[in-house]
Amino acid sequence: MQPQRLGPRAGMGPFCLGCSHRKCCSPIRNLISQETFKFHFKNLRYAKDRKDTFLCYEVTRKDCDSPVSLHHGVFKNKDNIHAEICFLYWFHDKVLKVLSPREEFKITWYMSWSPCFECAEQVVRFLATHHNLSLDIFISRLYNILDPKTQQNLCRLVQEGAQVAAMDLYEFKKCWKKFVDNGGRRFRPWKRLLTNFRYQDSKLQEILRRMGLLSEEEFYSQFYNQRVKHLCYYHRMKPYLCYQLEQFNGQAPLKGCLLSEKGKQHAEILFLDKIRSMELSQVTITCYLTWSPCPNCAWQLAAFKRDRPDLILHIYTSRLYFHWKRPFQKGLCSLWQSGILVDVMDLPQFTDCWTNFVNPKRPFWPWKGLEIISRRTQRRLGRIKESWGLQHLVNDFGNLQLGPPMS
């Protein structure tokens, strides 16, 4: 059960309240008590009697060597004004005036509740008019996530360049150290903290996927192309499929993000069901996968392509799935033989995937060794093709290009 948050009227600009309200829009303090933090930031699935929203913030300047902290403190909703709006007023009146528009600044929020749809809309407007600012939002609990307007505006925040993520143990520790009067004590996680994080994170990712988006954190953890030595790791077991469909009739591209769920259909099958329902012809589809298809999915994709010779399908994968097993190799061969281009994601594909499915406003920062690992995986994929006598398909199916297909 979620308490009702009262706030400003919908549709209001971020700086349109009267001066009498602005007097309330100042940080309550730099530190909060241990009891306040443990009660209001506890990431419960069902939070009772927690009507207040606490917002811990830090403003840093992006220097070449390391970020320089300029301001930090805590806001709380007051007089029916939400903490997010209080921060925007305070930042506009007290901080923005002294910041150089030629420098870049980063704002980090740690919030007990995610923004309501009205506050999210105000933050979107704020970011749209201040291009030298970036915003990271870490939330303990999701507020009113069943409301379509709330879901839509959370996605708009991401599209405007904000990073929105659930607070993990690392964020709770950092928040405890920076914003809590901890008396020198270390943060002691409460029971089920990680379990509740995974619940909040899964709900947030589900919302973003409906809008064809991934969070930055999810992208970096799932598309990281290093080989997985221990498949029991939770964060590396999610098979994602991001697709973009370009039609020849001049309409805007269609895109989406699908996830295989345990015990249910694989993302590739969900993708085929989606495309079949559209009844499209003469289209180009680009797919980015965290794992290459299993044999069953590969055969179904190949059959789908053979039935639609006018369709152009490109599949780029971050990692190869059980590539040493012959059934999986045979599945990859069936894709090549059907006319589907299958290749390994390299820097151009990771950049294109980031731009279209994560954050078009922020640049993609490659991790160390990305291109080296990609080349290594490409050679491994090439050996599979050679071992099955299919190396001639490189010429037949058009130069296994490293960049995203040109429109």
Coordinates of C-alpha atoms in Angstrom, one line a residue:
M1 CA 0.0 0.0 0.0
Q2 CA 1.3 3.4 -1.0
P3 CA 0.4 6.7 0.9
Q4 CA -1.0 9.5 -1.1
R5 CA 1.4 12.3 -2.0
L6 CA 0.0 15.8 -2.2
G7 CA 1.7 18.2 -4.5
P8 CA 1.4 21.1 -7.0
R9 CA -1.3 21.1 -9.6
A10 CA -0.6 19.3 -12.9
G11 CA 0.6 21.3 -15.8
M12 CA 2.3 24.1 -13.7
G13 CA 5.7 25.3 -14.8
P14 CA 8.6 24.5 -12.5
F15 CA 9.0 28.0 -11.3
C16 CA 5.5 29.4 -11.2
L17 CA 4.5 29.3 -7.5
G18 CA 4.4 32.5 -5.6
C19 CA 7.2 34.0 -3.5
S20 CA 5.5 32.9 -0.3
H21 CA 6.0 29.3 -1.4
R22 CA 9.7 29.9 -2.3
K23 CA 10.5 30.6 1.4
C24 CA 9.7 27.0 2.2
C25 CA 11.9 25.7 -0.6
S26 CA 15.2 25.4 1.2
P27 CA 17.1 22.3 2.5
I28 CA 15.9 21.1 5.9
R29 CA 19.5 20.2 6.9
N30 CA 22.7 18.6 5.6
L31 CA 22.2 15.4 7.6
I32 CA 19.2 13.3 8.8
S33 CA 19.0 11.0 11.8
Q34 CA 19.6 7.3 11.6
E35 CA 16.1 6.6 12.6
T36 CA 14.6 8.8 9.9
F37 CA 16.8 7.2 7.2
K38 CA 16.0 3.6 8.3
F39 CA 12.3 4.3 8.4
H40 CA 11.8 6.4 5.3
F41 CA 14.4 4.8 3.0
K42 CA 13.6 1.2 3.8
N43 CA 12.8 -0.3 0.4
L44 CA 9.7 -2.2 1.3
R45 CA 7.3 -3.5 -1.3
Y46 CA 4.3 -2.2 0.7
A47 CA 5.3 0.9 2.7
K48 CA 2.7 2.1 5.3
D49 CA 2.7 5.4 7.1
R50 CA 5.4 6.9 4.9
K51 CA 3.7 9.9 3.4
D52 CA 6.8 12.1 3.5
T53 CA 9.4 12.1 0.7
F54 CA 13.0 12.7 1.5
L55 CA 15.4 13.8 -1.3
C56 CA 19.2 13.7 -0.6
Y57 CA 21.1 15.7 -3.2
E58 CA 24.6 16.4 -4.3
V59 CA 25.7 18.9 -7.0
T60 CA 29.1 18.3 -8.5
R61 CA 31.2 20.0 -11.2
K62 CA 32.5 17.7 -13.9
D63 CA 36.3 18.4 -14.0
C64 CA 38.8 16.5 -16.1
D65 CA 40.4 14.6 -13.2
S66 CA 37.5 14.0 -10.8
P67 CA 34.1 15.6 -10.0
V68 CA 34.2 18.4 -7.5
S69 CA 31.4 18.5 -4.9
L70 CA 29.7 21.9 -4.7
H71 CA 26.6 21.4 -2.6
H72 CA 24.8 18.6 -0.8
G73 CA 21.9 18.4 1.6
V74 CA 18.4 17.0 2.2
F75 CA 14.9 18.2 1.1
K76 CA 11.6 17.1 2.4
N77 CA 8.1 17.8 1.1
K78 CA 6.6 20.8 2.9
D79 CA 3.3 22.7 2.8
N80 CA 2.0 20.4 0.0
I81 CA 5.1 21.1 -2.2
H82 CA 7.0 18.0 -3.1
A83 CA 10.7 17.6 -2.3
E84 CA 11.6 17.6 -6.1
I85 CA 9.9 21.0 -6.6
C86 CA 11.5 22.4 -3.5
F87 CA 14.9 21.4 -4.9
L88 CA 14.2 23.0 -8.3
Y89 CA 13.2 26.3 -6.7
W90 CA 16.2 26.3 -4.5
F91 CA 18.6 25.3 -7.2
H92 CA 17.1 28.0 -9.6
D93 CA 17.2 30.8 -7.0
K94 CA 20.4 30.0 -5.1
V95 CA 22.7 27.9 -7.2
L96 CA 22.1 28.3 -10.9
K97 CA 22.9 32.0 -10.8
V98 CA 26.5 31.4 -9.8
L99 CA 27.2 28.4 -12.1
S100 CA 28.9 29.0 -15.4
P101 CA 26.8 28.0 -18.4
R102 CA 30.0 26.9 -20.2
E103 CA 30.7 24.2 -17.6
E104 CA 29.0 20.9 -17.0
F105 CA 27.4 19.9 -13.7
K106 CA 25.9 16.7 -12.4
I107 CA 23.0 16.5 -9.9
T108 CA 22.5 13.3 -8.0
W109 CA 19.3 12.5 -6.1
Y110 CA 18.7 9.7 -3.6
M111 CA 14.9 9.6 -3.0
S112 CA 12.7 7.6 -0.6
W113 CA 9.9 7.7 -3.2
S114 CA 10.1 8.0 -7.0
P115 CA 8.6 11.2 -8.4
C116 CA 4.9 11.4 -9.1
F117 CA 3.8 12.1 -12.6
E118 CA 3.4 15.9 -12.0
C119 CA 6.9 16.3 -10.5
A120 CA 8.4 14.1 -13.2
E121 CA 6.9 16.5 -15.8
Q122 CA 8.4 19.5 -14.0
V123 CA 11.8 17.8 -13.9
V124 CA 11.6 17.0 -17.6
R125 CA 10.9 20.7 -18.4
F126 CA 13.8 21.7 -16.2
L127 CA 16.3 19.4 -17.9
A128 CA 15.1 20.5 -21.3
T129 CA 16.1 24.1 -20.6
H130 CA 19.4 23.4 -18.9
H131 CA 21.6 21.4 -21.3
N132 CA 24.7 21.7 -19.2
L133 CA 23.1 19.7 -16.3
S134 CA 22.8 16.0 -16.0
L135 CA 20.6 14.2 -13.4
D136 CA 20.9 10.8 -11.7
I137 CA 17.9 9.7 -9.7
F138 CA 18.3 6.7 -7.3
I139 CA 15.0 5.7 -5.7
S140 CA 14.3 3.4 -2.8
R141 CA 10.6 2.7 -3.7
L142 CA 8.5 3.2 -6.7
Y143 CA 5.5 5.5 -6.2
N144 CA 2.1 4.8 -7.9
I145 CA 3.7 2.6 -10.6
L146 CA 0.3 1.3 -11.8
D147 CA -0.7 4.8 -13.0
P148 CA 0.0 5.1 -16.8
K149 CA 0.9 8.8 -16.5
T150 CA 3.5 8.0 -13.8
Q151 CA 5.0 5.3 -16.1
Q152 CA 5.0 7.6 -19.1
N153 CA 6.7 10.5 -17.3
L154 CA 9.4 8.2 -15.7
C155 CA 10.3 7.2 -19.3
R156 CA 10.3 10.8 -20.4
L157 CA 12.8 11.5 -17.7
V158 CA 15.1 8.9 -19.2
Q159 CA 14.5 10.2 -22.7
E160 CA 15.4 13.7 -21.6
G161 CA 18.8 12.4 -20.4
A162 CA 18.2 11.5 -16.7
Q163 CA 19.4 8.2 -15.3
V164 CA 16.7 6.6 -13.2
A165 CA 17.6 3.5 -11.1
A166 CA 16.6 1.6 -8.0
M167 CA 18.9 2.0 -4.9
D168 CA 21.1 -1.0 -4.5
L169 CA 23.3 -1.8 -1.5
Y170 CA 26.0 0.5 -2.8
E171 CA 23.7 3.5 -3.1
F172 CA 22.3 2.9 0.4
K173 CA 25.9 2.8 1.8
K174 CA 26.8 5.9 0.0
C175 CA 23.7 7.7 1.1
W176 CA 24.3 6.6 4.7
K177 CA 27.8 7.9 4.7
K178 CA 27.1 11.2 3.0
F179 CA 23.6 12.3 4.3
V180 CA 23.1 10.5 7.7
D181 CA 24.3 11.6 11.1
N182 CA 25.8 8.1 11.5
G183 CA 28.1 8.7 14.4
G184 CA 30.9 6.9 12.6
R185 CA 28.9 3.7 12.4
R186 CA 28.8 1.6 9.3
F187 CA 25.6 1.0 7.4
R188 CA 23.9 -2.3 8.5
P189 CA 21.6 -3.6 5.8
W190 CA 18.1 -4.5 6.9
K191 CA 16.5 -7.8 6.2
R192 CA 15.6 -8.5 2.6
L193 CA 17.2 -5.3 1.3
L194 CA 18.7 -7.0 -1.8
T195 CA 15.5 -9.0 -2.4
N196 CA 13.4 -5.8 -2.3
F197 CA 15.9 -4.1 -4.5
R198 CA 15.5 -6.7 -7.1
Y199 CA 11.7 -6.3 -6.9
Q200 CA 11.9 -2.5 -7.3
D201 CA 14.5 -2.9 -10.1
S202 CA 12.4 -5.4 -12.0
K203 CA 9.3 -3.2 -11.8
L204 CA 11.3 -0.2 -13.0
Q205 CA 12.9 -2.1 -15.9
E206 CA 9.4 -3.5 -16.9
I207 CA 8.1 0.1 -17.2
L208 CA 11.1 1.2 -19.3
R209 CA 10.8 -1.8 -21.5
R210 CA 7.2 -1.0 -22.4
M211 CA 8.5 2.2 -23.8
G212 CA 11.3 0.5 -25.6
L213 CA 13.9 1.6 -23.1
L214 CA 16.6 0.2 -20.8
S215 CA 18.1 2.0 -17.8
E216 CA 21.8 2.8 -18.1
E217 CA 22.7 0.5 -15.2
E218 CA 20.8 -2.4 -16.8
F219 CA 22.5 -1.8 -20.2
Y220 CA 26.0 -1.9 -18.8
S221 CA 25.3 -5.0 -16.7
Q222 CA 23.5 -7.0 -19.3
F223 CA 25.2 -6.0 -22.6
Y224 CA 28.7 -6.2 -21.1
N225 CA 30.4 -8.5 -23.6
Q226 CA 32.9 -10.3 -21.3
R227 CA 32.5 -14.1 -21.2
V228 CA 30.6 -15.3 -18.2
K229 CA 32.5 -17.9 -16.3
H230 CA 29.9 -18.6 -13.7
L231 CA 26.4 -18.7 -15.0
C232 CA 24.8 -18.6 -11.6
Y233 CA 25.3 -14.8 -11.4
Y234 CA 21.9 -13.2 -11.2
H235 CA 22.7 -10.0 -13.0
R236 CA 24.1 -11.7 -16.1
M237 CA 21.3 -14.2 -16.7
K238 CA 18.8 -11.9 -18.5
P239 CA 18.4 -12.4 -22.2
Y240 CA 17.4 -9.1 -23.7
L241 CA 16.3 -8.4 -27.3
C242 CA 16.1 -4.8 -28.5
Y243 CA 14.7 -4.4 -32.0
Q244 CA 14.2 -1.5 -34.4
L245 CA 12.0 -1.8 -37.4
E246 CA 12.4 0.5 -40.4
Q247 CA 9.6 0.5 -43.0
F248 CA 10.1 1.5 -46.6
N249 CA 6.9 3.6 -46.7
G250 CA 8.6 6.5 -44.9
Q251 CA 6.9 6.0 -41.5
A252 CA 8.8 6.5 -38.3
P253 CA 10.8 3.5 -37.1
L254 CA 9.2 1.2 -34.5
K255 CA 11.3 -0.1 -31.6
G256 CA 10.9 -2.2 -28.5
C257 CA 12.8 -4.1 -25.8
L258 CA 11.9 -7.7 -24.9
L259 CA 13.1 -9.9 -22.0
S260 CA 13.0 -13.6 -21.7
E261 CA 11.3 -14.6 -18.4
K262 CA 12.2 -17.7 -16.5
G263 CA 9.8 -20.6 -17.4
K264 CA 8.2 -18.6 -20.2
Q265 CA 8.8 -17.8 -23.8
H266 CA 12.2 -16.6 -25.0
A267 CA 12.6 -13.0 -26.1
E268 CA 13.1 -14.2 -29.7
I269 CA 9.7 -15.9 -29.7
L270 CA 8.0 -12.9 -28.2
F271 CA 9.7 -10.9 -31.0
L272 CA 8.3 -13.2 -33.7
D273 CA 4.8 -13.0 -32.2
K274 CA 5.1 -9.2 -32.2
I275 CA 6.2 -8.9 -35.8
R276 CA 3.6 -11.4 -37.0
S277 CA 0.9 -9.4 -35.4
M278 CA 1.9 -6.3 -37.4
E279 CA 1.5 -8.1 -40.8
L280 CA 4.3 -6.1 -42.3
S281 CA 6.3 -6.6 -45.5
Q282 CA 9.4 -5.0 -47.0
V283 CA 11.0 -3.9 -43.8
T284 CA 14.5 -3.8 -42.3
I285 CA 14.8 -5.0 -38.7
T286 CA 17.9 -4.7 -36.6
C287 CA 18.1 -6.7 -33.4
Y288 CA 20.6 -6.4 -30.5
L289 CA 20.8 -9.4 -28.2
T290 CA 22.6 -10.0 -25.0
W291 CA 22.9 -13.7 -25.8
S292 CA 22.9 -15.4 -29.2
P293 CA 19.7 -17.5 -29.9
C294 CA 19.2 -21.0 -28.6
P295 CA 18.7 -23.8 -31.2
N296 CA 14.9 -23.7 -31.1
C297 CA 14.7 -19.9 -31.3
A298 CA 17.3 -19.9 -34.2
W299 CA 15.3 -22.4 -36.2
Q300 CA 12.0 -20.5 -35.7
L301 CA 13.7 -17.2 -36.7
A302 CA 15.1 -19.0 -39.8
A303 CA 11.7 -20.4 -40.8
F304 CA 10.2 -16.9 -40.3
K305 CA 12.8 -15.4 -42.6
R306 CA 12.4 -18.1 -45.3
D307 CA 8.6 -17.4 -45.4
R308 CA 9.3 -13.6 -45.9
P309 CA 12.0 -13.2 -48.6
D310 CA 11.4 -9.4 -48.7
L311 CA 12.3 -9.0 -45.0
I312 CA 15.8 -7.9 -44.1
L313 CA 16.9 -9.1 -40.7
H314 CA 20.2 -8.2 -38.9
I315 CA 21.0 -9.8 -35.6
Y316 CA 23.9 -8.5 -33.5
T317 CA 24.8 -10.3 -30.2
S318 CA 26.9 -9.2 -27.3
R319 CA 27.9 -12.8 -26.3
L320 CA 27.6 -16.3 -27.8
Y321 CA 25.4 -18.7 -25.9
F322 CA 26.9 -22.2 -25.5
H323 CA 28.8 -21.7 -28.7
W324 CA 30.9 -24.9 -28.2
K325 CA 27.9 -27.2 -28.4
R326 CA 27.0 -28.5 -31.8
P327 CA 23.2 -28.0 -31.5
F328 CA 23.8 -24.3 -30.8
Q329 CA 26.3 -24.0 -33.7
K330 CA 23.8 -25.7 -35.9
G331 CA 21.2 -23.2 -34.9
L332 CA 23.5 -20.3 -35.8
C333 CA 24.1 -22.0 -39.2
S334 CA 20.4 -22.2 -39.9
L335 CA 20.2 -18.4 -39.4
W336 CA 23.0 -17.8 -41.9
Q337 CA 21.5 -20.2 -44.4
S338 CA 18.1 -18.5 -44.2
G339 CA 19.6 -15.2 -45.2
I340 CA 19.8 -13.6 -41.7
L341 CA 22.9 -11.6 -41.0
V342 CA 24.3 -12.7 -37.6
D343 CA 27.3 -10.9 -36.2
V344 CA 28.9 -9.8 -32.9
M345 CA 28.3 -6.3 -31.5
D346 CA 31.2 -4.0 -31.7
L347 CA 31.6 -0.3 -30.7
P348 CA 29.3 1.0 -33.5
Q349 CA 26.5 -1.4 -32.5
F350 CA 26.8 -0.8 -28.8
T351 CA 26.7 3.0 -29.5
D352 CA 23.6 2.6 -31.7
C353 CA 21.9 0.4 -29.2
W354 CA 22.6 2.9 -26.4
T355 CA 21.3 5.8 -28.5
N356 CA 18.1 4.1 -29.5
F357 CA 17.2 2.1 -26.4
V358 CA 18.9 3.7 -23.4
N359 CA 19.7 7.4 -23.5
P360 CA 19.9 9.6 -26.6
K361 CA 21.1 12.6 -24.7
R362 CA 24.2 11.1 -23.0
P363 CA 27.1 9.7 -24.9
F364 CA 28.0 6.0 -24.6
W365 CA 31.1 5.4 -22.6
P366 CA 32.7 2.1 -23.6
W367 CA 34.1 -0.2 -20.9
K368 CA 37.7 -1.3 -20.9
G369 CA 38.5 -4.0 -23.5
L370 CA 35.2 -3.7 -25.3
E371 CA 36.6 -3.8 -28.8
I372 CA 39.3 -6.4 -28.0
I373 CA 36.6 -8.7 -26.6
S374 CA 34.4 -8.1 -29.6
R375 CA 37.1 -9.0 -32.1
R376 CA 37.8 -12.2 -30.1
T377 CA 34.1 -13.2 -30.1
Q378 CA 33.9 -12.4 -33.9
R379 CA 36.8 -14.8 -34.5
R380 CA 35.1 -17.4 -32.5
L381 CA 31.9 -16.9 -34.5
G382 CA 33.9 -17.1 -37.7
R383 CA 35.4 -20.4 -36.7
I384 CA 31.9 -21.8 -36.2
K385 CA 31.0 -20.7 -39.7
E386 CA 34.2 -22.3 -41.2
S387 CA 33.7 -25.6 -39.3
W388 CA 30.3 -25.9 -40.9
G389 CA 31.6 -24.9 -44.4
L390 CA 29.6 -21.7 -44.5
Q391 CA 32.3 -19.2 -44.9
H392 CA 31.1 -18.4 -48.5
L393 CA 27.9 -16.9 -47.0
V394 CA 30.0 -13.8 -46.0
N395 CA 29.9 -12.8 -49.6
D396 CA 26.4 -14.1 -50.4
F397 CA 24.8 -12.2 -47.6
G398 CA 26.6 -8.9 -48.0
N399 CA 29.8 -8.1 -46.0
L400 CA 29.4 -8.7 -42.3
Q401 CA 29.6 -5.0 -41.6
L402 CA 30.7 -3.8 -38.2
G403 CA 28.4 -0.7 -38.0
P404 CA 24.6 -0.6 -37.9
P405 CA 23.0 -1.0 -41.3
M406 CA 22.6 2.1 -43.2
S407 CA 19.1 3.3 -43.9

